[in-house]
Amino acid sequence: MIRPVLSEVVAIGASVCGRKSMINGRHSFMIRICTEQDIRAIYDIINDAAAAYKGIIPADRFHEPYMTMEQLQSEIGSGVVFWGFEDGGRLIGVMGIQDKGDVSLIRHAYVRTDQRKGGIGSRLLAYLTNLTEKPFLIGTWADASWAIAFYLKNGFSLVPEAEKERLLRTYWTIPDRQIETSVVLGDRRREAV
């Protein structure tokens, strides 16, 4: 059961907010659900941060922009609900969650290049993984060592290669080439999958 239920979150939209932090009497950041007005910022953050993949992931998998506006709209249409880390009214990190029945997927987790290493990704991940009791799965590029290290640091573990392929084919819609060049990580609740 998702707290709040993702379909309810989508219906409620901007009125659903996450945690706020107070520093010297002012709100320094907020984790909140993204709205239609955030689409351009989500697009910009994804493509800014995904530049790190250039020359790292297989050349046939990298293109510019990394994610087109049409692909982003398609991801949202397929049920990816984006949450954002906002600081001073500026969206600086995004992370999607997708309900897949018996599991939830973390999708498209990115922080603006000039804002990395500040704990933003960890805060978003902790917030989203507390929205549901379901097991979480994350797929990422096998050559993106920094991404894998981030998820390992945050309590996820790599799944075995044979299980990886089964999970990618069950819960993602991606080409065979991406399956070959990806890894899957799961949280401590993964044993139920």
PDB file of C-alpha atoms in Angstrom, residues 61 141 161 164-166 168-169 172 174-183:
ATOM      1  CA  ARG A  61      22.757   3.913 -26.053  1.00  0.00           C
ATOM      2  CA  TRP A 141      23.709   1.321 -16.645  1.00  0.00           C
ATOM      3  CA  GLU A 161      22.801 -11.537 -13.400  1.00  0.00           C
ATOM      4  CA  LYS A 164      18.520  -9.126 -13.408  1.00  0.00           C
ATOM      5  CA  GLU A 165      17.329 -10.219 -16.830  1.00  0.00           C
ATOM      6  CA  ARG A 166      14.067 -11.637 -15.458  1.00  0.00           C
ATOM      7  CA  LEU A 168      14.171  -6.138 -16.424  1.00  0.00           C
ATOM      8  CA  ARG A 169      11.912  -8.126 -18.753  1.00  0.00           C
ATOM      9  CA  TRP A 172      10.653  -2.487 -17.597  1.00  0.00           C
ATOM     10  CA  ILE A 174      13.464  -1.615 -22.703  1.00  0.00           C
ATOM     11  CA  PRO A 175      15.334  -3.027 -25.709  1.00  0.00           C
ATOM     12  CA  ASP A 176      17.495  -6.149 -25.453  1.00  0.00           C
ATOM     13  CA  ARG A 177      20.648  -4.057 -25.861  1.00  0.00           C
ATOM     14  CA  GLN A 178      19.755  -2.044 -22.765  1.00  0.00           C
ATOM     15  CA  ILE A 179      19.097  -5.251 -20.826  1.00  0.00           C
ATOM     16  CA  GLU A 180      22.580  -6.455 -21.801  1.00  0.00           C
ATOM     17  CA  THR A 181      24.213  -3.240 -20.553  1.00  0.00           C
ATOM     18  CA  SER A 182      22.216  -2.656 -17.362  1.00  0.00           C
ATOM     19  CA  VAL A 183      22.159  -3.801 -13.761  1.00  0.00           C
TER      20      VAL A 183
END
